[in-house]
Amino acid sequence: MGLLGAHVSAAGGVENAPARGTAINADAIQIFTANQNQWFPKEPGEENSKEYREAMKKELPLMTISHASYLLNMGSPEEKKLNMSRRAFLSELDRCDACGVEYVVFHPGSHMKTDEKECLSRISESLNYCLDKRSDGEVTVLIENTAGQGTNVGFRFEHLIGIIEGVERKDRMGVCFDTQHGFASGYDIRTEKGWKETFDEFDKTVDLKWLKAFHINDSKKECGSRVDRHESIGKGLLTMETFWCLVNDDRFTELPMLLETPVDDPSEYAVEIELLRGLVGSKKPAS
């Protein structure tokens, strides 16, 4: 079993997030370090960052991951948007390092109906630019696989390794696999056989050494739909066998596994976390 948790609110200040993780019995949490709907949001002050570190010490061994803004397009063909994305990502790296966040997850970007290969190359260039500017930083950057909606790249394993291969600071790179995105992009992980085939392909194409985290989501849309729509665990088109495979896979026992399922109240995450923990060591559910 990995480090189970969920995306939690940082409302009122990032320093409030760790206690919210403990309240849902999480081993790991994901946060937005600032308002993810603004290009250049108000930065957490030095005192907020200090309080966050202190709050994390109280909630140990809780682990934290940040999710970068959805506004970013690190592969944009538009120079203004590309430069804004890079500036915003630099700020994200700064916030993560100030708070002691270990990983930052980001959606790689969109080609905007231009050449896909050029987009992937621009994403690598953007990462090289940002990691060079913050060469003394410690946060590791995780590329999230996408559902392939619209002109998004990152929905094939070849895209992920293509980006990584173009990055100079490979010691600061990794991948976050989202179960809903993977399913929607065409990787059928509904059965143990499909799970094995998918991650054998990941290992062959990318290499499992790059896999650092999971997003755990059921899917409202069918396999290969290329539509990004999360659903609560057990209520979507994935199966409980999918999640049984995840939490019982010996290769992933040390990795953070974070829920991003739709909830009306954060306490619902505690129920889903308990459901997933109950699958550990249990008999494989019927498909």
Short mmCIF file of C-alpha atoms in Angstrom, two decimals:
data_model
loop_
_atom_site.label_atom_id
_atom_site.label_comp_id
_atom_site.label_asym_id
_atom_site.label_seq_id
_atom_site.Cartn_x
_atom_site.Cartn_y
_atom_site.Cartn_z
CA MET A 1 0.00 0.00 0.00
CA GLY A 2 1.27 3.46 -0.89
CA LEU A 3 0.88 6.69 1.08
CA LEU A 4 -2.86 7.29 0.74
CA GLY A 5 -4.31 10.77 0.86
CA ALA A 6 -6.15 13.48 -1.05
CA HIS A 7 -6.06 17.02 -2.33
CA VAL A 8 -6.93 19.27 0.62
CA SER A 9 -7.80 22.93 0.86
CA ALA A 10 -5.23 25.54 1.81
CA ALA A 11 -7.93 28.14 2.49
CA GLY A 12 -6.91 30.64 5.13
CA GLY A 13 -3.23 29.93 4.50
CA VAL A 14 -1.10 26.97 3.46
CA GLU A 15 -0.28 26.37 7.11
CA ASN A 16 -3.86 25.12 7.61
CA ALA A 17 -3.54 22.25 5.12
CA PRO A 18 -1.59 19.67 7.19
CA ALA A 19 -4.24 19.45 9.92
CA ARG A 20 -6.88 18.93 7.24
CA GLY A 21 -4.84 15.98 6.01
CA THR A 22 -4.68 14.47 9.47
CA ALA A 23 -8.45 14.97 9.83
CA ILE A 24 -9.08 12.59 6.92
CA ASN A 25 -6.48 10.06 8.15
CA ALA A 26 -4.17 10.77 5.22
CA ASP A 27 -0.56 9.68 4.85
CA ALA A 28 -0.01 12.33 2.17
CA ILE A 29 -1.73 15.48 0.93
CA GLN A 30 -1.78 17.56 -2.21
CA ILE A 31 -2.28 21.33 -2.06
CA PHE A 32 -2.31 24.48 -4.15
CA THR A 33 0.40 26.70 -2.69
CA ALA A 34 -1.49 29.76 -3.99
CA ASN A 35 -4.69 30.61 -5.89
CA GLN A 36 -4.50 28.33 -8.93
CA ASN A 37 -6.93 30.47 -10.94
CA GLN A 38 -4.61 33.49 -11.02
CA TRP A 39 -1.43 33.91 -13.01
CA PHE A 40 0.40 35.77 -10.29
CA PRO A 41 -1.49 35.27 -7.02
CA LYS A 42 -0.65 36.71 -3.66
CA GLU A 43 2.38 34.84 -2.39
CA PRO A 44 2.37 33.17 1.03
CA GLY A 45 4.49 35.30 3.33
CA GLU A 46 7.64 34.09 5.02
CA GLU A 47 5.64 33.64 8.22
CA ASN A 48 3.07 31.46 6.39
CA SER A 49 5.83 29.26 5.00
CA LYS A 50 7.43 28.97 8.43
CA GLU A 51 4.08 28.06 10.01
CA TYR A 52 3.52 25.49 7.26
CA ARG A 53 6.81 23.78 8.04
CA GLU A 54 5.96 23.79 11.74
CA ALA A 55 2.47 22.41 11.05
CA MET A 56 3.99 19.62 8.96
CA LYS A 57 6.29 18.67 11.83
CA LYS A 58 3.24 18.32 14.08
CA GLU A 59 1.50 16.10 11.54
CA LEU A 60 4.48 13.88 10.67
CA PRO A 61 4.89 11.53 8.84
CA LEU A 62 2.48 13.38 6.50
CA MET A 63 3.94 14.02 3.02
CA THR A 64 3.01 16.98 0.81
CA ILE A 65 2.75 17.43 -2.95
CA SER A 66 1.82 20.66 -4.69
CA HIS A 67 -0.24 20.93 -7.87
CA ALA A 68 0.77 23.76 -10.18
CA SER A 69 -1.82 26.09 -11.68
CA TYR A 70 -4.07 24.76 -14.44
CA LEU A 71 -3.44 28.01 -16.33
CA LEU A 72 0.08 26.97 -17.28
CA ASN A 73 0.94 25.88 -20.81
CA MET A 74 4.64 25.13 -20.80
CA GLY A 75 4.44 24.10 -24.45
CA SER A 76 2.47 27.06 -25.77
CA PRO A 77 3.29 28.25 -29.30
CA GLU A 78 2.31 31.78 -28.21
CA GLU A 79 5.34 33.61 -26.83
CA LYS A 80 3.37 35.71 -24.32
CA LYS A 81 1.54 32.69 -22.86
CA LEU A 82 4.76 30.67 -22.79
CA ASN A 83 6.64 33.39 -20.91
CA MET A 84 3.78 33.84 -18.43
CA SER A 85 3.71 30.08 -17.84
CA ARG A 86 7.42 29.98 -17.17
CA ARG A 87 7.26 32.94 -14.77
CA ALA A 88 4.33 31.40 -12.91
CA PHE A 89 6.12 28.04 -12.69
CA LEU A 90 9.23 29.71 -11.26
CA SER A 91 7.00 31.23 -8.55
CA GLU A 92 5.54 27.78 -7.89
CA LEU A 93 9.02 26.30 -7.45
CA ASP A 94 9.85 29.11 -5.02
CA ARG A 95 6.72 28.50 -2.95
CA CYS A 96 7.38 24.76 -2.83
CA ASP A 97 10.96 25.23 -1.67
CA ALA A 98 9.90 27.82 0.93
CA CYS A 99 7.36 25.37 2.36
CA GLY A 100 9.55 22.29 2.05
CA VAL A 101 7.23 20.60 -0.44
CA GLU A 102 8.92 17.57 -2.01
CA TYR A 103 7.05 17.27 -5.34
CA VAL A 104 5.15 19.61 -7.67
CA VAL A 105 2.80 18.07 -10.24
CA PHE A 106 1.97 19.90 -13.46
CA HIS A 107 -0.06 19.28 -16.61
CA PRO A 108 2.47 19.38 -19.46
CA GLY A 109 0.57 21.63 -21.86
CA SER A 110 -1.28 21.92 -25.16
CA HIS A 111 -0.04 22.23 -28.72
CA MET A 112 -2.96 24.51 -29.71
CA LYS A 113 -3.31 22.83 -33.12
CA THR A 114 0.37 23.24 -33.93
CA ASP A 115 3.04 20.54 -34.26
CA GLU A 116 2.88 18.04 -31.38
CA LYS A 117 6.61 17.26 -31.41
CA GLU A 118 7.47 20.95 -31.27
CA CYS A 119 5.15 21.32 -28.28
CA LEU A 120 6.86 18.48 -26.42
CA SER A 121 10.24 20.06 -27.18
CA ARG A 122 9.03 23.44 -25.85
CA ILE A 123 7.90 21.78 -22.62
CA SER A 124 11.40 20.34 -22.15
CA GLU A 125 12.87 23.76 -22.93
CA SER A 126 10.56 25.39 -20.38
CA LEU A 127 11.64 22.91 -17.73
CA ASN A 128 15.29 23.49 -18.58
CA TYR A 129 14.75 27.24 -18.29
CA CYS A 130 12.99 27.00 -14.93
CA LEU A 131 15.26 24.40 -13.36
CA ASP A 132 18.33 26.35 -14.47
CA LYS A 133 16.91 29.53 -12.91
CA ARG A 134 16.26 27.58 -9.70
CA SER A 135 19.30 25.31 -9.87
CA ASP A 136 19.72 25.37 -6.08
CA GLY A 137 16.11 24.27 -5.46
CA GLU A 138 15.12 20.86 -4.14
CA VAL A 139 11.55 20.27 -5.33
CA THR A 140 11.10 17.47 -7.89
CA VAL A 141 8.87 18.19 -10.89
CA LEU A 142 6.30 15.51 -11.81
CA ILE A 143 4.71 15.42 -15.25
CA GLU A 144 1.09 14.30 -14.97
CA ASN A 145 -0.29 12.10 -17.72
CA THR A 146 -3.37 13.69 -19.28
CA ALA A 147 -6.63 12.36 -20.69
CA GLY A 148 -5.72 13.90 -24.05
CA GLN A 149 -8.64 16.28 -24.04
CA GLY A 150 -8.57 18.96 -26.73
CA THR A 151 -5.00 19.62 -27.83
CA ASN A 152 -3.40 18.47 -24.58
CA VAL A 153 -0.22 16.45 -24.85
CA GLY A 154 0.94 13.92 -22.26
CA PHE A 155 -1.72 11.29 -22.91
CA ARG A 156 0.72 8.75 -24.34
CA PHE A 157 3.68 7.29 -22.48
CA GLU A 158 5.86 8.29 -25.44
CA HIS A 159 5.03 11.93 -24.69
CA LEU A 160 6.18 11.62 -21.08
CA ILE A 161 9.57 10.10 -21.84
CA GLY A 162 9.98 12.49 -24.77
CA ILE A 163 9.74 15.42 -22.36
CA ILE A 164 12.02 13.84 -19.76
CA GLU A 165 14.68 13.01 -22.33
CA GLY A 166 14.87 16.69 -23.29
CA VAL A 167 15.44 17.85 -19.69
CA GLU A 168 19.00 18.34 -18.46
CA ARG A 169 18.24 18.08 -14.72
CA LYS A 170 16.78 14.59 -14.85
CA ASP A 171 17.54 14.24 -11.14
CA ARG A 172 14.63 16.62 -10.53
CA MET A 173 12.10 14.92 -12.81
CA GLY A 174 9.41 12.29 -12.42
CA VAL A 175 5.88 11.25 -13.44
CA CYS A 176 2.52 11.28 -11.65
CA PHE A 177 0.07 8.73 -13.08
CA ASP A 178 -3.61 9.68 -12.90
CA THR A 179 -5.85 6.61 -13.11
CA GLN A 180 -8.77 8.47 -14.73
CA HIS A 181 -6.56 10.21 -17.26
CA GLY A 182 -4.82 6.96 -18.12
CA PHE A 183 -8.12 5.16 -18.64
CA ALA A 184 -9.65 7.98 -20.68
CA SER A 185 -6.55 8.17 -22.86
CA GLY A 186 -6.90 4.51 -23.81
CA TYR A 187 -5.02 2.46 -21.22
CA ASP A 188 -7.56 -0.13 -20.04
CA ILE A 189 -6.74 -0.73 -16.37
CA ARG A 190 -10.07 -2.27 -15.34
CA THR A 191 -8.62 -5.76 -14.79
CA GLU A 192 -5.47 -7.21 -13.25
CA LYS A 193 -4.40 -8.26 -16.75
CA GLY A 194 -4.95 -4.75 -18.10
CA TRP A 195 -3.14 -3.23 -15.12
CA LYS A 196 -0.12 -5.46 -15.68
CA GLU A 197 -0.04 -4.78 -19.42
CA THR A 198 -0.30 -1.02 -18.87
CA PHE A 199 2.55 -0.80 -16.40
CA ASP A 200 4.67 -3.25 -18.35
CA GLU A 201 4.25 -0.83 -21.26
CA PHE A 202 5.05 2.11 -18.98
CA ASP A 203 8.21 0.34 -17.82
CA LYS A 204 9.25 -0.48 -21.38
CA THR A 205 8.48 2.99 -22.77
CA VAL A 206 9.24 5.33 -19.86
CA ASP A 207 10.85 3.20 -17.08
CA LEU A 208 9.17 2.71 -13.71
CA LYS A 209 12.03 4.54 -12.00
CA TRP A 210 10.38 7.80 -13.11
CA LEU A 211 7.02 6.99 -11.50
CA LYS A 212 6.87 8.97 -8.25
CA ALA A 213 3.15 9.43 -7.45
CA PHE A 214 -0.44 8.52 -8.34
CA HIS A 215 -3.67 10.46 -8.60
CA ILE A 216 -6.50 8.09 -7.66
CA ASN A 217 -9.72 8.81 -9.52
CA ASP A 218 -12.58 6.80 -10.95
CA SER A 219 -13.87 7.85 -14.38
CA LYS A 220 -17.17 9.25 -15.61
CA LYS A 221 -16.10 8.63 -19.21
CA GLU A 222 -15.26 5.46 -21.10
CA CYS A 223 -11.83 4.10 -22.01
CA GLY A 224 -10.31 6.01 -24.91
CA SER A 225 -12.82 8.88 -24.69
CA ARG A 226 -10.01 11.39 -24.08
CA VAL A 227 -12.32 13.30 -21.73
CA ASP A 228 -11.10 14.41 -18.29
CA ARG A 229 -13.97 13.69 -15.87
CA HIS A 230 -13.25 12.33 -12.40
CA GLU A 231 -15.71 10.24 -10.40
CA SER A 232 -15.80 8.93 -6.82
CA ILE A 233 -14.17 5.56 -6.18
CA GLY A 234 -16.55 2.72 -7.07
CA LYS A 235 -19.06 5.00 -8.79
CA GLY A 236 -17.44 5.29 -12.21
CA LEU A 237 -16.42 3.14 -15.15
CA LEU A 238 -13.25 1.84 -13.57
CA THR A 239 -13.57 -1.18 -11.27
CA MET A 240 -12.69 -1.94 -7.67
CA GLU A 241 -10.23 -4.40 -9.22
CA THR A 242 -8.37 -1.35 -10.60
CA PHE A 243 -7.88 0.12 -7.16
CA TRP A 244 -7.14 -3.29 -5.63
CA CYS A 245 -4.32 -3.63 -8.16
CA LEU A 246 -3.00 -0.19 -7.23
CA VAL A 247 -2.84 -0.61 -3.46
CA ASN A 248 -1.52 -4.18 -3.66
CA ASP A 249 1.20 -3.55 -6.25
CA ASP A 250 4.51 -4.17 -4.46
CA ARG A 251 6.31 -1.80 -6.84
CA PHE A 252 4.39 1.20 -5.54
CA THR A 253 4.29 0.72 -1.77
CA GLU A 254 6.29 3.88 -1.00
CA LEU A 255 4.56 6.21 -3.47
CA PRO A 256 2.00 8.91 -2.55
CA MET A 257 -1.48 8.07 -3.89
CA LEU A 258 -3.79 11.06 -3.84
CA LEU A 259 -7.54 11.26 -4.34
CA GLU A 260 -8.94 14.07 -6.52
CA THR A 261 -12.48 12.71 -6.64
CA PRO A 262 -15.53 15.01 -6.48
CA VAL A 263 -16.75 15.45 -2.89
CA ASP A 264 -19.30 17.70 -1.22
CA ASP A 265 -17.40 17.62 2.06
CA PRO A 266 -13.72 16.82 2.78
CA SER A 267 -14.79 14.17 5.30
CA GLU A 268 -15.84 12.04 2.32
CA TYR A 269 -12.15 11.59 1.54
CA ALA A 270 -11.72 9.82 4.88
CA VAL A 271 -14.34 7.29 3.75
CA GLU A 272 -12.62 6.73 0.40
CA ILE A 273 -9.20 6.39 2.05
CA GLU A 274 -10.62 3.78 4.43
CA LEU A 275 -12.21 1.97 1.47
CA LEU A 276 -8.83 1.81 -0.29
CA ARG A 277 -7.02 0.66 2.85
CA GLY A 278 -9.57 -2.11 3.17
CA LEU A 279 -8.48 -3.48 -0.21
CA VAL A 280 -4.92 -4.06 0.98
CA GLY A 281 -4.25 -7.78 1.34
CA SER A 282 -7.86 -8.61 0.54
CA LYS A 283 -9.25 -11.02 -2.04
CA LYS A 284 -9.39 -9.53 -5.54
CA PRO A 285 -12.84 -7.97 -6.12
CA ALA A 286 -15.00 -9.22 -8.96
CA SER A 287 -14.61 -7.11 -12.11
#
